[in-house]
Short mmCIF file of C-alpha atoms in Angstrom, two decimals:
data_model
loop_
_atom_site.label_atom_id
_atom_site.label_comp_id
_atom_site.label_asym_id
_atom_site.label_seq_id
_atom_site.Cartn_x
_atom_site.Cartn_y
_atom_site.Cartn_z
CA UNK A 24 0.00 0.00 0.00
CA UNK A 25 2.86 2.11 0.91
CA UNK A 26 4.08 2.48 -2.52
CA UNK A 27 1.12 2.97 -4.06
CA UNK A 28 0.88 6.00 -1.97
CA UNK A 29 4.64 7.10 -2.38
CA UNK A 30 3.71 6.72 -6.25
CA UNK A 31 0.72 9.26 -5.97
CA UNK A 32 1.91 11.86 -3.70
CA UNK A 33 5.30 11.64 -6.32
CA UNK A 34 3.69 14.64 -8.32
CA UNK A 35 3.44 16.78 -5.69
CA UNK A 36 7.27 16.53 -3.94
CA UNK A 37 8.92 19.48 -3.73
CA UNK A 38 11.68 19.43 -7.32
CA UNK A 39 14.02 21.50 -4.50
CA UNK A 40 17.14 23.62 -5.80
CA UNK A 41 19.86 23.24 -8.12
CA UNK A 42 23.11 22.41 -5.58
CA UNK A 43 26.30 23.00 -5.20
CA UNK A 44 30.11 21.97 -4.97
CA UNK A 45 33.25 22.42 -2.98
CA UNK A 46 35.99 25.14 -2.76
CA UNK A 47 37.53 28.12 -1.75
CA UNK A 48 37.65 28.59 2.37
CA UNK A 49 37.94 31.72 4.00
CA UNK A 50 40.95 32.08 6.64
CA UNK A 51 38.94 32.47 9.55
CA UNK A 52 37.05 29.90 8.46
CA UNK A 53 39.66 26.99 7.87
CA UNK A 54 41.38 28.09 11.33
CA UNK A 55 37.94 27.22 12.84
CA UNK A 56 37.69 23.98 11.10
CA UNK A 57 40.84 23.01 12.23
CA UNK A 58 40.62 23.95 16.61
CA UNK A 59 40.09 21.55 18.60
CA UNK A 60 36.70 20.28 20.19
CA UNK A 61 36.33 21.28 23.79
CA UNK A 62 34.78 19.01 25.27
CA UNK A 63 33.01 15.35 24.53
CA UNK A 64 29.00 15.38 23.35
CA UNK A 65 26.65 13.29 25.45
CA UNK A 66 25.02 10.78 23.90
CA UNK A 67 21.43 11.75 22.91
CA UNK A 68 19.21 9.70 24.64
CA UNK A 69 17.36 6.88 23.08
CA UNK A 70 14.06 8.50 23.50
CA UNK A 71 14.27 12.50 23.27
CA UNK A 72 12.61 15.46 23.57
CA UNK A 73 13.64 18.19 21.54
CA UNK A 74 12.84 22.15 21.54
CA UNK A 75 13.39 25.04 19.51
CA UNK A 76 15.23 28.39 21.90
CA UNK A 77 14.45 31.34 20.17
CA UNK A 78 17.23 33.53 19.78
CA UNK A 79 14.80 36.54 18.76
CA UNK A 80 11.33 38.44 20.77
CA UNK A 81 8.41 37.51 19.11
CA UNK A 82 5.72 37.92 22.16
CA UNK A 83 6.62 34.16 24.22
CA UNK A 84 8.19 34.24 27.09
CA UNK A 85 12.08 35.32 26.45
CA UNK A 86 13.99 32.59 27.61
CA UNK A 87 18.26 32.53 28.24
CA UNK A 88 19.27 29.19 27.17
CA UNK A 89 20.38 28.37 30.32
CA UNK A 90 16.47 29.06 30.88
CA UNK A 91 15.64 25.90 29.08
CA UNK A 92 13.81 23.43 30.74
CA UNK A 93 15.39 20.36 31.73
CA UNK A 94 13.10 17.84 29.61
CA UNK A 95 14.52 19.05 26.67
CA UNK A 96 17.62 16.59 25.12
CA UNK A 97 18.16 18.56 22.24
CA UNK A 98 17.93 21.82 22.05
CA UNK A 99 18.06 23.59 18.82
CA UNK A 100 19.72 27.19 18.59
CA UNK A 101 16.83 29.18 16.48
CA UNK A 102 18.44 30.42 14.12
CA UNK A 103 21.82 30.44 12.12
CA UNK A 104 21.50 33.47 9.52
CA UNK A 105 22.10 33.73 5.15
CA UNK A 106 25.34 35.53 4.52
CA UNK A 107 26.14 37.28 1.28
CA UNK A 108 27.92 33.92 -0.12
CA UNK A 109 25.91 31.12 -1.42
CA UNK A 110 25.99 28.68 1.47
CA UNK A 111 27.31 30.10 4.33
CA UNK A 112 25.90 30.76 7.73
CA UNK A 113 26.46 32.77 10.35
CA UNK A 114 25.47 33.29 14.24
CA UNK A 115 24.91 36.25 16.61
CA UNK A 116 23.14 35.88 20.16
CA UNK A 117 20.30 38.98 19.49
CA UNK A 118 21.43 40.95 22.97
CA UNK A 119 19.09 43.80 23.07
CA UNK A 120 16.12 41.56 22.18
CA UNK A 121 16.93 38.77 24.81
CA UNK A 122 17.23 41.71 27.48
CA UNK A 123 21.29 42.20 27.45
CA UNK A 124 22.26 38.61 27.03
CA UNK A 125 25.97 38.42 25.88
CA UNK A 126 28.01 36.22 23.49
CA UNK A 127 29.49 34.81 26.47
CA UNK A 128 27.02 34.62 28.81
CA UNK A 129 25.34 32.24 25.74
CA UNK A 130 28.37 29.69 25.25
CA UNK A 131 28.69 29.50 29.01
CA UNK A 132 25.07 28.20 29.01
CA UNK A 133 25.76 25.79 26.12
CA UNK A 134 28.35 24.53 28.18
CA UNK A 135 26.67 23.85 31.01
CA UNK A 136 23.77 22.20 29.40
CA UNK A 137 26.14 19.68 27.63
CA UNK A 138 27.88 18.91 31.38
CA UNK A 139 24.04 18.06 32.31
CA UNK A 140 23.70 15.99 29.56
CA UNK A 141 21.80 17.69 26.56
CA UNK A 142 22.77 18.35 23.13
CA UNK A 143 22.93 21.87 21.89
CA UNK A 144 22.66 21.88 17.77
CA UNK A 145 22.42 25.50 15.91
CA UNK A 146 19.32 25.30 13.34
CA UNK A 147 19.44 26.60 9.79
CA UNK A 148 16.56 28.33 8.30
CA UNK A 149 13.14 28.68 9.82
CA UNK A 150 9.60 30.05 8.14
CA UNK A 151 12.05 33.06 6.73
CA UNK A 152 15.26 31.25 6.17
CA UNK A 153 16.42 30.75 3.57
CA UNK A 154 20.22 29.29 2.31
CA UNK A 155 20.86 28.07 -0.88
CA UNK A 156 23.37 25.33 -1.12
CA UNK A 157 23.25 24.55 -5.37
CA UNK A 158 26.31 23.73 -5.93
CA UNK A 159 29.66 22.03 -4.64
CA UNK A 160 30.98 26.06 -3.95
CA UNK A 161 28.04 26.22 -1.35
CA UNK A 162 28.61 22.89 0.31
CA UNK A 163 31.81 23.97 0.47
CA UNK A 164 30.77 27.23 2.35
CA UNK A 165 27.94 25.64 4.52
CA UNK A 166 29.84 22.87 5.65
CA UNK A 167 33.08 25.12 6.43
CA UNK A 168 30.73 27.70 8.30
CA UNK A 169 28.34 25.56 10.30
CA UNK A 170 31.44 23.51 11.77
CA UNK A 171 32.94 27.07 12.29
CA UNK A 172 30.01 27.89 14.22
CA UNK A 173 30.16 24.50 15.92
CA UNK A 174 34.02 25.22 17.55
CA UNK A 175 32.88 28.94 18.53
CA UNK A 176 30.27 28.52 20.25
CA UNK A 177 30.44 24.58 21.15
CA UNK A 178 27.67 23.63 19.42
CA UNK A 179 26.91 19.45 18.91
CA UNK A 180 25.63 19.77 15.53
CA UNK A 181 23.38 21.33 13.02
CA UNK A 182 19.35 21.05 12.74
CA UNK A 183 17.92 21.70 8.83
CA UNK A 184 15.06 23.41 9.29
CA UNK A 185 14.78 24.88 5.59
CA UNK A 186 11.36 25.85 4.14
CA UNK A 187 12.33 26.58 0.97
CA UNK A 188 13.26 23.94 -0.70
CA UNK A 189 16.80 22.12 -0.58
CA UNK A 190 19.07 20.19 -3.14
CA UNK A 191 19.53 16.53 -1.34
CA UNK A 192 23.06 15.69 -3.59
CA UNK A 193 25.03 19.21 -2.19
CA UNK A 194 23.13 19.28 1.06
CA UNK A 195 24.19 15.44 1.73
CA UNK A 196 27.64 16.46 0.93
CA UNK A 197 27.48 19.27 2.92
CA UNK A 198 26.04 17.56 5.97
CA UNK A 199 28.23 14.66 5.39
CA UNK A 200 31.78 17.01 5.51
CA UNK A 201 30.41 18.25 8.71
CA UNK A 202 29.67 15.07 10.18
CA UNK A 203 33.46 13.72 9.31
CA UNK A 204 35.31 16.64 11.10
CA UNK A 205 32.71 16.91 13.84
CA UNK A 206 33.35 13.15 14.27
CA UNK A 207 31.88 10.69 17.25
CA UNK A 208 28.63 12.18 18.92
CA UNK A 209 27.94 14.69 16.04
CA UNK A 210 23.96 15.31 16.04
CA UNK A 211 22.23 16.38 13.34
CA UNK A 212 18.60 17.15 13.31
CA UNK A 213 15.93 18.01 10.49
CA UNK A 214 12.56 19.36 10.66
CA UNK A 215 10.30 19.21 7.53
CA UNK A 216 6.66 20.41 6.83
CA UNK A 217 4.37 17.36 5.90
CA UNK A 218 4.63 17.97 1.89
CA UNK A 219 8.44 17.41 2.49
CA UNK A 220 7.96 13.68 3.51
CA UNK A 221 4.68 12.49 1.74
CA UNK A 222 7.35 11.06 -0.79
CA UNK A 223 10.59 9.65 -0.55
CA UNK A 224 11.31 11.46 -4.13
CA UNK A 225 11.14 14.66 -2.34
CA UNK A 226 14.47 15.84 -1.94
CA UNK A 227 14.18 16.55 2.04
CA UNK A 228 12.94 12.45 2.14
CA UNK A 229 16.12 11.76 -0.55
CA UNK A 230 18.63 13.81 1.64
CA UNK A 231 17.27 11.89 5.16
CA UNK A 232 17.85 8.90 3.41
CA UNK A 233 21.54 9.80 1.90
CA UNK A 234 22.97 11.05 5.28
CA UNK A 235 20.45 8.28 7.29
CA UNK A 236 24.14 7.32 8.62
CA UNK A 237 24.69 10.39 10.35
CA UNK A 238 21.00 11.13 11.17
CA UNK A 239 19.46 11.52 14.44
CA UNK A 240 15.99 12.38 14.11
CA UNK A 241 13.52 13.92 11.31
CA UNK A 242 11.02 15.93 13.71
CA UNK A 243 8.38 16.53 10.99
CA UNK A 244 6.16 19.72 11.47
CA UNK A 245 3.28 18.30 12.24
CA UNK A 246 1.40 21.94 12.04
CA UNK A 247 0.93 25.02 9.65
CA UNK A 248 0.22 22.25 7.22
CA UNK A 249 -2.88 21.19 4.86
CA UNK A 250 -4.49 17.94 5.16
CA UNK A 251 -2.20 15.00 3.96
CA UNK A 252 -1.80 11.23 3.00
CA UNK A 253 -1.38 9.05 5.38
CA UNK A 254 0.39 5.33 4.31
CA UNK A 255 -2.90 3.69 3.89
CA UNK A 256 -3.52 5.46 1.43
CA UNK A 257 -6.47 7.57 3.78
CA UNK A 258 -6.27 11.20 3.50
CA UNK A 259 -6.16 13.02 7.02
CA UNK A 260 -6.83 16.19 8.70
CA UNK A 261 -3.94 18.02 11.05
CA UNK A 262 -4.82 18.04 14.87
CA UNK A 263 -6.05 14.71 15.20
CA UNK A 264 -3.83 11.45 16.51
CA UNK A 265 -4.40 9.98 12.96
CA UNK A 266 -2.84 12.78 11.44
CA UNK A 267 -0.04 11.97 13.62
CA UNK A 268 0.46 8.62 13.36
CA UNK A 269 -0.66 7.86 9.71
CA UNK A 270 2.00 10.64 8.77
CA UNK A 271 5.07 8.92 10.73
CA UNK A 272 3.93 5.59 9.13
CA UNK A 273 5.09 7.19 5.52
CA UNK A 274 8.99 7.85 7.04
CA UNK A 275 8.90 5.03 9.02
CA UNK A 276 8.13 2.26 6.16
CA UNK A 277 9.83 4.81 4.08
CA UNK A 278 13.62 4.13 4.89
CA UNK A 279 14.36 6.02 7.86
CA UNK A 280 14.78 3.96 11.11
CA UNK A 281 12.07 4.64 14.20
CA UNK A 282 14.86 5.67 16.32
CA UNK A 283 15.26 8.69 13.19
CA UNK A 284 11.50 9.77 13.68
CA UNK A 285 9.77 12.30 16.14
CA UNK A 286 6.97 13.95 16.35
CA UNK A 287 7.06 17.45 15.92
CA UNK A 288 4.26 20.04 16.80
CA UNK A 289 3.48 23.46 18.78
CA UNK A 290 4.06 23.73 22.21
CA UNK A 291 0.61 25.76 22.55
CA UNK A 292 -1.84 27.33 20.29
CA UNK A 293 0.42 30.55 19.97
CA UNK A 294 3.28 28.83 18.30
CA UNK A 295 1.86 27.85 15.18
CA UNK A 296 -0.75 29.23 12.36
CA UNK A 297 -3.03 25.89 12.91
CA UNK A 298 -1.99 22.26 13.79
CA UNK A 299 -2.15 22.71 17.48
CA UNK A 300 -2.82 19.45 19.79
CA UNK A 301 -2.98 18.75 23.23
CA UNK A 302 0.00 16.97 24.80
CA UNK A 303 -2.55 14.27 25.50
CA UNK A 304 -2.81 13.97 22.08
CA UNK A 305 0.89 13.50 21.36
CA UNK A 306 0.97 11.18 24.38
CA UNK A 307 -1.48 8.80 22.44
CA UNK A 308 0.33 9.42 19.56
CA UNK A 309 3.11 8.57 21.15
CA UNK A 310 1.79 5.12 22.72
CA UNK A 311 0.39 4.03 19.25
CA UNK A 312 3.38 3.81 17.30
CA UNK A 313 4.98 2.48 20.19
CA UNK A 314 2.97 0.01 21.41
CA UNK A 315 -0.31 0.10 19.59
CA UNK A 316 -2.73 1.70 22.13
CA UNK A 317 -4.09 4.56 22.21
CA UNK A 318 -4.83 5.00 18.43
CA UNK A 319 -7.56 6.83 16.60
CA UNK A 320 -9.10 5.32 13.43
CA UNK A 321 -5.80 4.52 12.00
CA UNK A 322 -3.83 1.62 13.58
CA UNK A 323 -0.01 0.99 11.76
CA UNK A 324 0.54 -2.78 11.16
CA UNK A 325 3.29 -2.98 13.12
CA UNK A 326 4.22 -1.22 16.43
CA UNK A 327 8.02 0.91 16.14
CA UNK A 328 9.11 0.59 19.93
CA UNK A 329 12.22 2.33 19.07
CA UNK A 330 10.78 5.65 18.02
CA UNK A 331 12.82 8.89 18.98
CA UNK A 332 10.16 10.92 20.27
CA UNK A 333 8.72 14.13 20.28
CA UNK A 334 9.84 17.82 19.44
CA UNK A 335 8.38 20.94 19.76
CA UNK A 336 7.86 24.84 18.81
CA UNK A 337 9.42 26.36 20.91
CA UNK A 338 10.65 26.16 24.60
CA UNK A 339 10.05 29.60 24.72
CA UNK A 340 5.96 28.99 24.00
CA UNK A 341 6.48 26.26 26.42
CA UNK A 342 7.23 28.34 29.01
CA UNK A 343 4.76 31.08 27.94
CA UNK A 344 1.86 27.80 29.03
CA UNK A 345 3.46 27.17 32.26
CA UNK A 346 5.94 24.28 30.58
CA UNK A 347 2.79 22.10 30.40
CA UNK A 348 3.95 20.57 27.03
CA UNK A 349 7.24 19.30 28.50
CA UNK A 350 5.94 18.71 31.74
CA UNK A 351 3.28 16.13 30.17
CA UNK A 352 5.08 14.75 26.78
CA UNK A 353 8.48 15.24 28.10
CA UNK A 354 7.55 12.61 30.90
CA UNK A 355 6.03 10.50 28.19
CA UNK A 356 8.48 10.81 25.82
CA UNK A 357 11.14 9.70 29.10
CA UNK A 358 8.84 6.75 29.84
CA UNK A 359 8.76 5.04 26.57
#
């Protein structure tokens, strides 16, 4: 049934961009790519909850990172900026919006959320992001600059969070030159919209599959989105558990291992456009492709007791509804 479903959804994957090749570094750049780590990565745990830190004002609650609530695993840095090169990335901590929060004050905090155990990645992209890797030139330059932004400010990896439309040859080459310097415990993250995976001849489905060595998890946005496909073939509604579920099914039967899939959705009904869903909801969400209880109309054939977890947008809505989304899936998530 699956690939009937992958066949009919085919026409509608994003094409993605023309991508890129390798070359010329910077100075600053190549000295950053050569210093040395500082310290170890922890493991990510085998079932994790991730969260988005804004690193911008936008009406939530403004959070340091050392703010960040402990649930969270992996927290991802939002967000790593376009420069005027094709490729390249770059980072500043927004001070006067985050109330006077310095440079330093920031990679002490990443610090000490590594030394208790979490994983702090820098994102690329967002709803307004957008960086173009089309050739082997860009790779070059993402690659060089995102694991230039890793030794600054100690970051464990990179999240792809790009709305726009990606090339999977250059950004697998990209991710996978950042992987090979970053070496053991290097995370990397990626967070689609539903269109991205409803095929795996989309080129965010082809790129999770070409770096599926190095990948951690594909948290899926689960929100903002129209109604989709699910692998039976069933069309479904966002908000519900079957949209949930039925969505997953496609990446998990798709290629991507259950320990590479999460569940990604708002943290309240601020965060996103439309999609919201109670924790409850993600809880039972949760539990069905995990065990097989707790699902709506749509039951997968098999159960996926390996499945990463959950993520969310953002820790900083989170804490806007009292933490409840942590405090309930986080404790889910934890108990699988």
């Amino acid at each position: 049934m699956l690939k009937a479903v992958l066949a009919a959804v085919a026409v509608i994957a994003a094409a993605g961009f023309a991508m890129p090749a390798a070359n010329a570094v910077d100075t600053a750049q190549d000295t950053a790519a050569k210093a040395p780590r500082a310290a170890a990565p922890a493991a990510v745990p085998a079932h994790a909850l991730t969260g988005y830190w804004q690193n911008f004002d936008n009406g939530a609650a403004v959070q340091t990172l050392g703010d960040v609530q402990d649930q969270y695993d992996i927290i991802a840095v939002a967000f790593a900026e376009a420069t005027g090169t094709p490729g390249e990335v770059t980072f500043n901590v927004d001070s006067a919006g985050l109330g006077g929060y310095t440079a330093d004050e920031f990679k002490a905090d990443v610090a000490a959320k590594q030394a208790a155990g979490k994983s702090v990645i820098i994102s690329i992209g967002g709803e307004t992001g957008t960086v173009s890797v089309n050739d082997a030139a860009s790779a070059d330059a993402f690659a060089n600059s995102v694991y230039g932004l890793m030794q600054e400010y100690g970051f464990d990896g990179v999240d792809i969070d790009l709305e726009n439309g990606l090339n999977s040859t250059y950004m697998s080459q990209a991710l996978e030159s950042v992987a090979a310097r970053a070496g053991s415990g290097f995370v990397l993250t990626m967070a689609p919209q539903t269109i991205d995976m409803q095929s795996t001849s989309g080129e965010y489905f082809k790129t999770a599959l070409a770096v599926k060595d190095i990948l951690t998890v594909v948290n899926m946005q689960y929100y903002n989105s129209g109604s989709m496909l699910g692998c039976d073939g069933n069309v479904y509604s966002q908000g519900s558990v079957d949209f949930l579920t039925s969505l997953a099914c496609i990446q998990l039967e798709g290629g991507l291992d259950p320990s590479q899939v999460g569940i990604g959705v708002p943290a309240s009904a601020s965060g996103a456009g439309s999609g919201y869903v109670q924790p409850s909801v993600v809880n039972d969400a949760l539990d069905c492709l995990t065990k097989g209880s707790n699902c709506g109309s749509f039951t997968p054939s098999t159960t996926y007791p390996g499945l990463r977890g959950a993520m969310t947008w953002s820790t900083n809505w989170d804490a806007t509804a009292g933490n409840a989304w942590s405090d309930s899936v986080g404790a889910h998530v934890h108990g699988l």
